Short mmCIF file of C-alpha atoms and ligand atoms in Angstrom, two decimals:
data_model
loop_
_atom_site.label_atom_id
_atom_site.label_comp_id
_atom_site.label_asym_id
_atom_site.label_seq_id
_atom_site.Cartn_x
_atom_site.Cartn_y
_atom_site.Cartn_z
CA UNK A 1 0.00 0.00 0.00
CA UNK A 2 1.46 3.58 -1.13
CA UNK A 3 1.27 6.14 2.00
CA UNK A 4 -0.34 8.77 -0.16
CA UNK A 5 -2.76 10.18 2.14
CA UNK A 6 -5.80 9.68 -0.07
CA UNK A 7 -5.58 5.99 0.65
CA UNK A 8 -4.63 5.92 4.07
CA UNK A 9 -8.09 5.17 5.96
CA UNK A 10 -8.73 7.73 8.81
CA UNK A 11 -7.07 7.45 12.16
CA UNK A 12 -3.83 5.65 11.44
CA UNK A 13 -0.76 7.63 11.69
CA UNK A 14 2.13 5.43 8.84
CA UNK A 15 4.61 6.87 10.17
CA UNK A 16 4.30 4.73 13.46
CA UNK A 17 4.87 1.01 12.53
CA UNK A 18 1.80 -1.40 13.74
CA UNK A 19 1.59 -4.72 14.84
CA UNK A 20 -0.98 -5.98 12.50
CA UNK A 21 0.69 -4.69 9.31
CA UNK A 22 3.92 -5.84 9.87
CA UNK A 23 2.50 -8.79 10.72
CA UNK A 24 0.83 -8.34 6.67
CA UNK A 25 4.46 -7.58 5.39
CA UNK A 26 5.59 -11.23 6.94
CA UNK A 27 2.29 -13.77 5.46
CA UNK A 28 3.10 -11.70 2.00
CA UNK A 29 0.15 -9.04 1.85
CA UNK A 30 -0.05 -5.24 0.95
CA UNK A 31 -1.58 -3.64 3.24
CA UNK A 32 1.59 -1.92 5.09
CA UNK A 33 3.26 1.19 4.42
CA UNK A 34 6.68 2.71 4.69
CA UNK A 35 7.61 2.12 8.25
CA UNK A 36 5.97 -1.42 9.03
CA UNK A 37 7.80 -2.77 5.99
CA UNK A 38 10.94 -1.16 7.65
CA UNK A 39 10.64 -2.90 11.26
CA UNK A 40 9.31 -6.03 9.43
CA UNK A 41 12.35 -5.83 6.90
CA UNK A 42 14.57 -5.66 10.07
CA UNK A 43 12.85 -8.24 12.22
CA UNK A 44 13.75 -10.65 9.15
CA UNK A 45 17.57 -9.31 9.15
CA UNK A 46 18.15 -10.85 12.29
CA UNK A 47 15.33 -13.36 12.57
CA UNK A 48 15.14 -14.74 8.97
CA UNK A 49 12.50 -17.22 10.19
CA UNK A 50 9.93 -14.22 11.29
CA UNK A 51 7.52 -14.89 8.14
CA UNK A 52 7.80 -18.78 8.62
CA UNK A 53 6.76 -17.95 12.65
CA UNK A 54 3.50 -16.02 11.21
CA UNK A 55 2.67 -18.61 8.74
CA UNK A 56 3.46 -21.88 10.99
CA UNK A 57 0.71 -19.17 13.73
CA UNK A 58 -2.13 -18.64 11.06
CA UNK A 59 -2.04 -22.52 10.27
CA UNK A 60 -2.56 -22.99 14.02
CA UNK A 61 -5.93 -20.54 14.11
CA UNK A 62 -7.27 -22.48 11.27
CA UNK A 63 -6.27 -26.29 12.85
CA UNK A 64 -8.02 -24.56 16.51
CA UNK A 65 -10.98 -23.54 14.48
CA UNK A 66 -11.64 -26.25 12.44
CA UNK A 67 -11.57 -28.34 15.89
CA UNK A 68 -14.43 -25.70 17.04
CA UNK A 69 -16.03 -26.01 14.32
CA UNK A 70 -16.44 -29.62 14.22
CA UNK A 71 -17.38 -30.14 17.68
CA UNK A 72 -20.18 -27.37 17.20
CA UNK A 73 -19.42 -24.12 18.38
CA UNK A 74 -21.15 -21.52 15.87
CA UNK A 75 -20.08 -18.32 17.57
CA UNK A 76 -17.16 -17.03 17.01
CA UNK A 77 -14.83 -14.01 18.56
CA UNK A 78 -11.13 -13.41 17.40
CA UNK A 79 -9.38 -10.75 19.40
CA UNK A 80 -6.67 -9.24 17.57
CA UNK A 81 -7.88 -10.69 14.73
CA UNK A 82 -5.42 -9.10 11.99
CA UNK A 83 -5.94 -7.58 8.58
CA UNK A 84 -8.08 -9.95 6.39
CA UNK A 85 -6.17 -12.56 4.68
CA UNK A 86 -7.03 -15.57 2.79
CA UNK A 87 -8.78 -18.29 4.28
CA UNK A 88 -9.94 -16.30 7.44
CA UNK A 89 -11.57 -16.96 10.16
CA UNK A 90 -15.12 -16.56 9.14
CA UNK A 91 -14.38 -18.87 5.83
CA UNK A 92 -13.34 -21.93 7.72
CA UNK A 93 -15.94 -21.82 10.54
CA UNK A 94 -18.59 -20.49 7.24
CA UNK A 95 -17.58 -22.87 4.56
CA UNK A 96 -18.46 -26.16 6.94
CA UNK A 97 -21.34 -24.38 9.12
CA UNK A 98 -22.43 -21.57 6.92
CA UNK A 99 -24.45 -20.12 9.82
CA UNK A 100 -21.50 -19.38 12.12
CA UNK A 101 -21.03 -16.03 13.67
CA UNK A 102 -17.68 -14.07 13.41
CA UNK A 103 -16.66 -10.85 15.18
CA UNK A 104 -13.34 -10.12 14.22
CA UNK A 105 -12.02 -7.29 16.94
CA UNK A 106 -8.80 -5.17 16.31
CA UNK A 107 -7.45 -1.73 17.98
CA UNK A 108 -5.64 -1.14 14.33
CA UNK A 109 -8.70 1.04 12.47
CA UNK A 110 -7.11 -0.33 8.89
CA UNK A 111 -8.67 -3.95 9.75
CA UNK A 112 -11.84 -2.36 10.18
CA UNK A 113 -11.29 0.06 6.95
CA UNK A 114 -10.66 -3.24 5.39
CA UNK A 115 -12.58 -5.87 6.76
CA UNK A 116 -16.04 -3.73 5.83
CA UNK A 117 -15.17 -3.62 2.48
CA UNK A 118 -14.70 -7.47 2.24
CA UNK A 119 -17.45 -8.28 4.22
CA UNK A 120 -20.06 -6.06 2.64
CA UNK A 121 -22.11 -9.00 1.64
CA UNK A 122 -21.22 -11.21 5.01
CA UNK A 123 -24.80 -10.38 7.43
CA UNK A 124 -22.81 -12.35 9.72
CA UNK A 125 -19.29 -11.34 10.19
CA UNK A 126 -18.51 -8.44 11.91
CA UNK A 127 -15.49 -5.67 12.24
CA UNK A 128 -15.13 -3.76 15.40
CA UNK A 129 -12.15 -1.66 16.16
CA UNK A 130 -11.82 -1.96 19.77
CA UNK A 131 -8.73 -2.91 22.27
CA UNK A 132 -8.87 -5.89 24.12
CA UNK A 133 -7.79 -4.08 27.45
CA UNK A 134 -11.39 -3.11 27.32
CA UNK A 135 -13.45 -6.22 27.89
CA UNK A 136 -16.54 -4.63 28.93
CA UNK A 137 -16.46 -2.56 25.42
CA UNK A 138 -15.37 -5.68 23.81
CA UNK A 139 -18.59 -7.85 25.09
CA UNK A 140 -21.13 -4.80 23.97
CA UNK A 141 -19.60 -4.91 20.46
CA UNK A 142 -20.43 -8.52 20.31
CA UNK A 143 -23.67 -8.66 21.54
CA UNK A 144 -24.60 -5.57 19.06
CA UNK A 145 -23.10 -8.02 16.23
CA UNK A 146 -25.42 -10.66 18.02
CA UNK A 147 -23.11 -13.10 19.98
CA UNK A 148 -25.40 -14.90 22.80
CA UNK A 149 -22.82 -15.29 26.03
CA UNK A 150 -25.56 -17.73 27.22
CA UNK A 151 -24.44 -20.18 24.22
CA UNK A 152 -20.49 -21.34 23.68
CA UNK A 153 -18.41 -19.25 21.90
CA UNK A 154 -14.97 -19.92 20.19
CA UNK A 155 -12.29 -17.14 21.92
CA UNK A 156 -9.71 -17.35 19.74
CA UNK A 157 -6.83 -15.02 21.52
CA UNK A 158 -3.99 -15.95 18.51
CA UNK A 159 -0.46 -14.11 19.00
CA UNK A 160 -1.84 -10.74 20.47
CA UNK A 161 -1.21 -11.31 24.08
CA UNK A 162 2.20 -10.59 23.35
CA UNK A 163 1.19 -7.12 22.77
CA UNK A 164 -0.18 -6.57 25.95
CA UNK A 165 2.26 -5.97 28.82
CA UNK A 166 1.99 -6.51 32.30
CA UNK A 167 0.12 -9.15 34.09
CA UNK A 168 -3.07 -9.72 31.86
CA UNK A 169 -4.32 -12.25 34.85
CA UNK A 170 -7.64 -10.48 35.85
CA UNK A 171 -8.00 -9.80 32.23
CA UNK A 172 -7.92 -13.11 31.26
CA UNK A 173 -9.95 -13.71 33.97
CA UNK A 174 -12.43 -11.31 33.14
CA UNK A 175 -13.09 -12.83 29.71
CA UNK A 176 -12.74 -16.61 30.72
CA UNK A 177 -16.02 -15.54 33.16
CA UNK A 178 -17.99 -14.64 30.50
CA UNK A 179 -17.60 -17.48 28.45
CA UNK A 180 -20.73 -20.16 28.88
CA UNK A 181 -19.79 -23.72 29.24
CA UNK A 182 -18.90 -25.42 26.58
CA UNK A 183 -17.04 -22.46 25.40
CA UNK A 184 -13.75 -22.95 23.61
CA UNK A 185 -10.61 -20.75 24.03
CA UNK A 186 -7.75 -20.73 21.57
CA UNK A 187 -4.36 -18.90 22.47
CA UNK A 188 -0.77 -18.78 20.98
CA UNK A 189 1.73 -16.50 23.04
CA UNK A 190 5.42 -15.72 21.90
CA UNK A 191 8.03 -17.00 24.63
CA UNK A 192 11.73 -16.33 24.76
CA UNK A 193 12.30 -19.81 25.80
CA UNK A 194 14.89 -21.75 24.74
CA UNK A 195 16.67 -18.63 23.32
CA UNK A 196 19.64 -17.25 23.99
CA UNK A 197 18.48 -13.81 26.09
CA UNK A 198 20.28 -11.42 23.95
CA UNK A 199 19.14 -12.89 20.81
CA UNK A 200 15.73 -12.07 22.64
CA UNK A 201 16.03 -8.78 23.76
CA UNK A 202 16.88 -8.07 20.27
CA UNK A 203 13.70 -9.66 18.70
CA UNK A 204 11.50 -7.69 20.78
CA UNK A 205 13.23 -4.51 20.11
CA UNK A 206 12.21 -4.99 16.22
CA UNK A 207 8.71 -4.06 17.75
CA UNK A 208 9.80 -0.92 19.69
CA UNK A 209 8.63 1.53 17.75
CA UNK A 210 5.19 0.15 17.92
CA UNK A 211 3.04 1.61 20.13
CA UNK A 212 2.64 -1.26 22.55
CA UNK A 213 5.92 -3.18 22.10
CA UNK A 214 6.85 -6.97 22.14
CA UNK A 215 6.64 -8.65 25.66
CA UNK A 216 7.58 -12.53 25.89
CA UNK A 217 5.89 -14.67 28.56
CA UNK A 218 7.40 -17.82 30.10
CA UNK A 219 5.74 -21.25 29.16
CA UNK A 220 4.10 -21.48 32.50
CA UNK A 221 2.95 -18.30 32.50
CA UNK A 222 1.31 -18.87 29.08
CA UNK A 223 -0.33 -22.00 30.20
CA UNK A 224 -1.98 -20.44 33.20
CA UNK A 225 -3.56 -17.81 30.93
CA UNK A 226 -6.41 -20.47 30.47
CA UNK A 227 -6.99 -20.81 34.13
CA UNK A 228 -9.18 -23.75 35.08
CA UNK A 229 -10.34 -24.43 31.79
CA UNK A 230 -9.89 -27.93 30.08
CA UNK A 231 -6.81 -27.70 28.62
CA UNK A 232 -6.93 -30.24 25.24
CA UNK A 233 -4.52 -32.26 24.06
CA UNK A 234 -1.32 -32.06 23.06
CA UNK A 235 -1.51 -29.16 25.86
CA UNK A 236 0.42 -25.84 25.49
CA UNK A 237 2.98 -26.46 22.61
CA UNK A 238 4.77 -24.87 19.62
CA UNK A 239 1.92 -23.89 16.94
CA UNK A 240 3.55 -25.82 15.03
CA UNK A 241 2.80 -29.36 17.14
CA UNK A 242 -0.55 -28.36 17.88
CA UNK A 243 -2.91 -31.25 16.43
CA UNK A 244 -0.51 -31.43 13.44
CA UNK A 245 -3.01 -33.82 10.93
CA UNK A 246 -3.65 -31.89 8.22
CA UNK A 247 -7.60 -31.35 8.22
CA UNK A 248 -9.22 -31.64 4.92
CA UNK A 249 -9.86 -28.99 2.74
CA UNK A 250 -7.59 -26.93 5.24
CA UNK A 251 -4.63 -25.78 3.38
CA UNK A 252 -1.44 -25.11 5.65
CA UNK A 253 0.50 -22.18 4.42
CA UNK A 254 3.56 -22.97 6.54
CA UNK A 255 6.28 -25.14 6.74
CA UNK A 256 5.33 -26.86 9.77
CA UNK A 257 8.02 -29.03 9.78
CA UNK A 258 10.74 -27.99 11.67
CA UNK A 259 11.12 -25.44 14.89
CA UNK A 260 11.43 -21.40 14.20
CA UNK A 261 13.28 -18.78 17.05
CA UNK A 262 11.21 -16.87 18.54
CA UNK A 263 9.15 -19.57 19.32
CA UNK A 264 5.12 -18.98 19.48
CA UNK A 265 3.30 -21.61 22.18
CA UNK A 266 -0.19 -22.91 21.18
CA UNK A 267 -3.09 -24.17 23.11
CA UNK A 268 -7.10 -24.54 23.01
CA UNK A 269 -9.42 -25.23 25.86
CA UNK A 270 -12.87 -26.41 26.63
CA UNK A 271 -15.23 -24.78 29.13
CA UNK A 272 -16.29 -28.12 30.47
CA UNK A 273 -19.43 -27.71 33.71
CA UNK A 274 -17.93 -27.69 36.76
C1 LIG B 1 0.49 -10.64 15.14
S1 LIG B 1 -1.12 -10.05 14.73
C2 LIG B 1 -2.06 -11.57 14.85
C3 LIG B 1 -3.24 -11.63 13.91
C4 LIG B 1 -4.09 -12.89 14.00
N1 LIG B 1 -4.66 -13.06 15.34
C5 LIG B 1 -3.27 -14.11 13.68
O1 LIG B 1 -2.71 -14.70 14.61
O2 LIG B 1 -3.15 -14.48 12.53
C6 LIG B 1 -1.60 -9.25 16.24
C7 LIG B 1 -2.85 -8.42 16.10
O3 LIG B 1 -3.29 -7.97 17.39
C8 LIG B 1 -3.72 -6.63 17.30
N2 LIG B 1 -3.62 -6.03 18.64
C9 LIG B 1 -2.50 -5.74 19.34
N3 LIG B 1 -2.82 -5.24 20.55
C10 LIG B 1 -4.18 -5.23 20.61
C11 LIG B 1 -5.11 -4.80 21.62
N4 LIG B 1 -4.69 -4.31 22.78
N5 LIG B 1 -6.43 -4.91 21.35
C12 LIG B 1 -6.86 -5.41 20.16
N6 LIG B 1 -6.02 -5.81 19.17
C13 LIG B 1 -4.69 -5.72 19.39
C14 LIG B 1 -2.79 -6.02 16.27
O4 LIG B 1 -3.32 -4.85 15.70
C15 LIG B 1 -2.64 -7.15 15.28
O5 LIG B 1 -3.61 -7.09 14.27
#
């Protein structure tokens, strides 16, 4: 995407690089300007394996949803959603049960700006630009786009975590208690496990000029983000090891065949009745 101002949708400043489009740059899309292809450009200097992390990451939301899908959740809410790309949310959960519900919710206004336009003929999939720090505003959004928290819904949570700093416990907390049994939850987190701390430090910094920053969380930590829920099997692992199968008619982007640095950890749990 060009920076010329007549195509830049309202309220997004190019200059500042932003999560979501850099995370564009790295799965191959357009919709980035100047400065995320810059940070995303130098993330893959030093961590050549950046677009394989993103790609091995969306194969995981479609695997976690596809699992939803098929044990019959209909309802559908993807924080941090991302810029629209092929084979989204809303077309695996749609293409199996046409009638499931999708509200895609992103603090980046250009998923919004382009979300509408590709949705304009999908009554039920639905853009909000909201930030997740906000769960009250997040659960009005949804209910005005007609999720019922009395029925299960599929949280899907999928590498934006990372963006929050601090301890997201009551956060998490807040949303798990909203969620009716039966609900489904579906998180990947980036961890500096396994990596050698400097190598780290300087993975996170490619995100400093973002306006939230990069913040790794330790395996345990990630794993207690889904509180008492049931965690499924294989448990909190590398996206890539999640339920690795392939799933028919579920095209994996990725090469999920060998480990990438910064690692991304992967889980999905059940709301079972206490
Ligand atoms: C790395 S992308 C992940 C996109 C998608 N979930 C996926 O995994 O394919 C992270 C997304 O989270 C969004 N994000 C970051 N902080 C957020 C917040 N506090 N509230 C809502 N969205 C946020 C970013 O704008 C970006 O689109």
């Amino acid at each position: 995407m060009t920076d010329d101002a007549a195509t830049v949708p309202a309220g997004i400043d190019t200059t500042v690089p932003h999560p979501a489009r850099i995370y564009d740059f790295f799965l191959g899309g357009k919709d980035n300007f100047a400065s995320d292809r810059q940070a995303a450009e130098a993330a893959i200097a030093g961590f050549p394996d950046a677009p394989l992390v993103a790609r091995q990451n969306r194969d995981f939301m479609r695997r976690a949803a596809a699992a939803m899908v098929k044990e019959g959740i209909r309802q559908f809410i993807d924080l941090g959603s991302g810029l629209p790309t092929n084979d989204n949310l809303h077309q695996i959960t749609q293409r199996t049960a046409p009638d499931s519900r999708v509200v895609y919710i992103d603090n980046d206004p250009i998923v919004l700006a382009h979300g509408s336009a590709l949705l304009a003929d999908n009554k039920t999939t639905t853009v909000v630009t909201a930030d997740l720090r906000d769960p009250q505003g997040v659960f009005d959004a949804c209910e005005a786009a007609g999720i019922d928290f009395e029925q299960p819904v599929g949280l899907l949570m999928i590498a934006v975590l990372h963006f929050v700093p601090g301890d997201v416990s009551g956060l998490m907390h807040t949303y798990r208690s909203r969620l009716a049994t039966g609900s489904w939850l579906a998180l990947s987190h980036v961890t500096a496990d396994g990596m050698d701390p400097e190598r780290a430090e300087q993975a996170a910094g490619t995100y400093a000029r973002t306006p939230s920053g990069l913040h790794y969380r330790t395996p345990e930590e990630i794993q207690a983000l889904f509180g008492d829920s049931h965690l499924l099997e294989p448990g909190v692992v590398a996206t890539r090891l999640w339920r690795p199968e392939a799933v028919e008619g579920l095209p994996q982007i990725g090469d999920n065949s060998r480990p990438t640095y910064p690692m991304v950890l992967a889980g999905v749990s059940r709301f079972d009745a206490a």
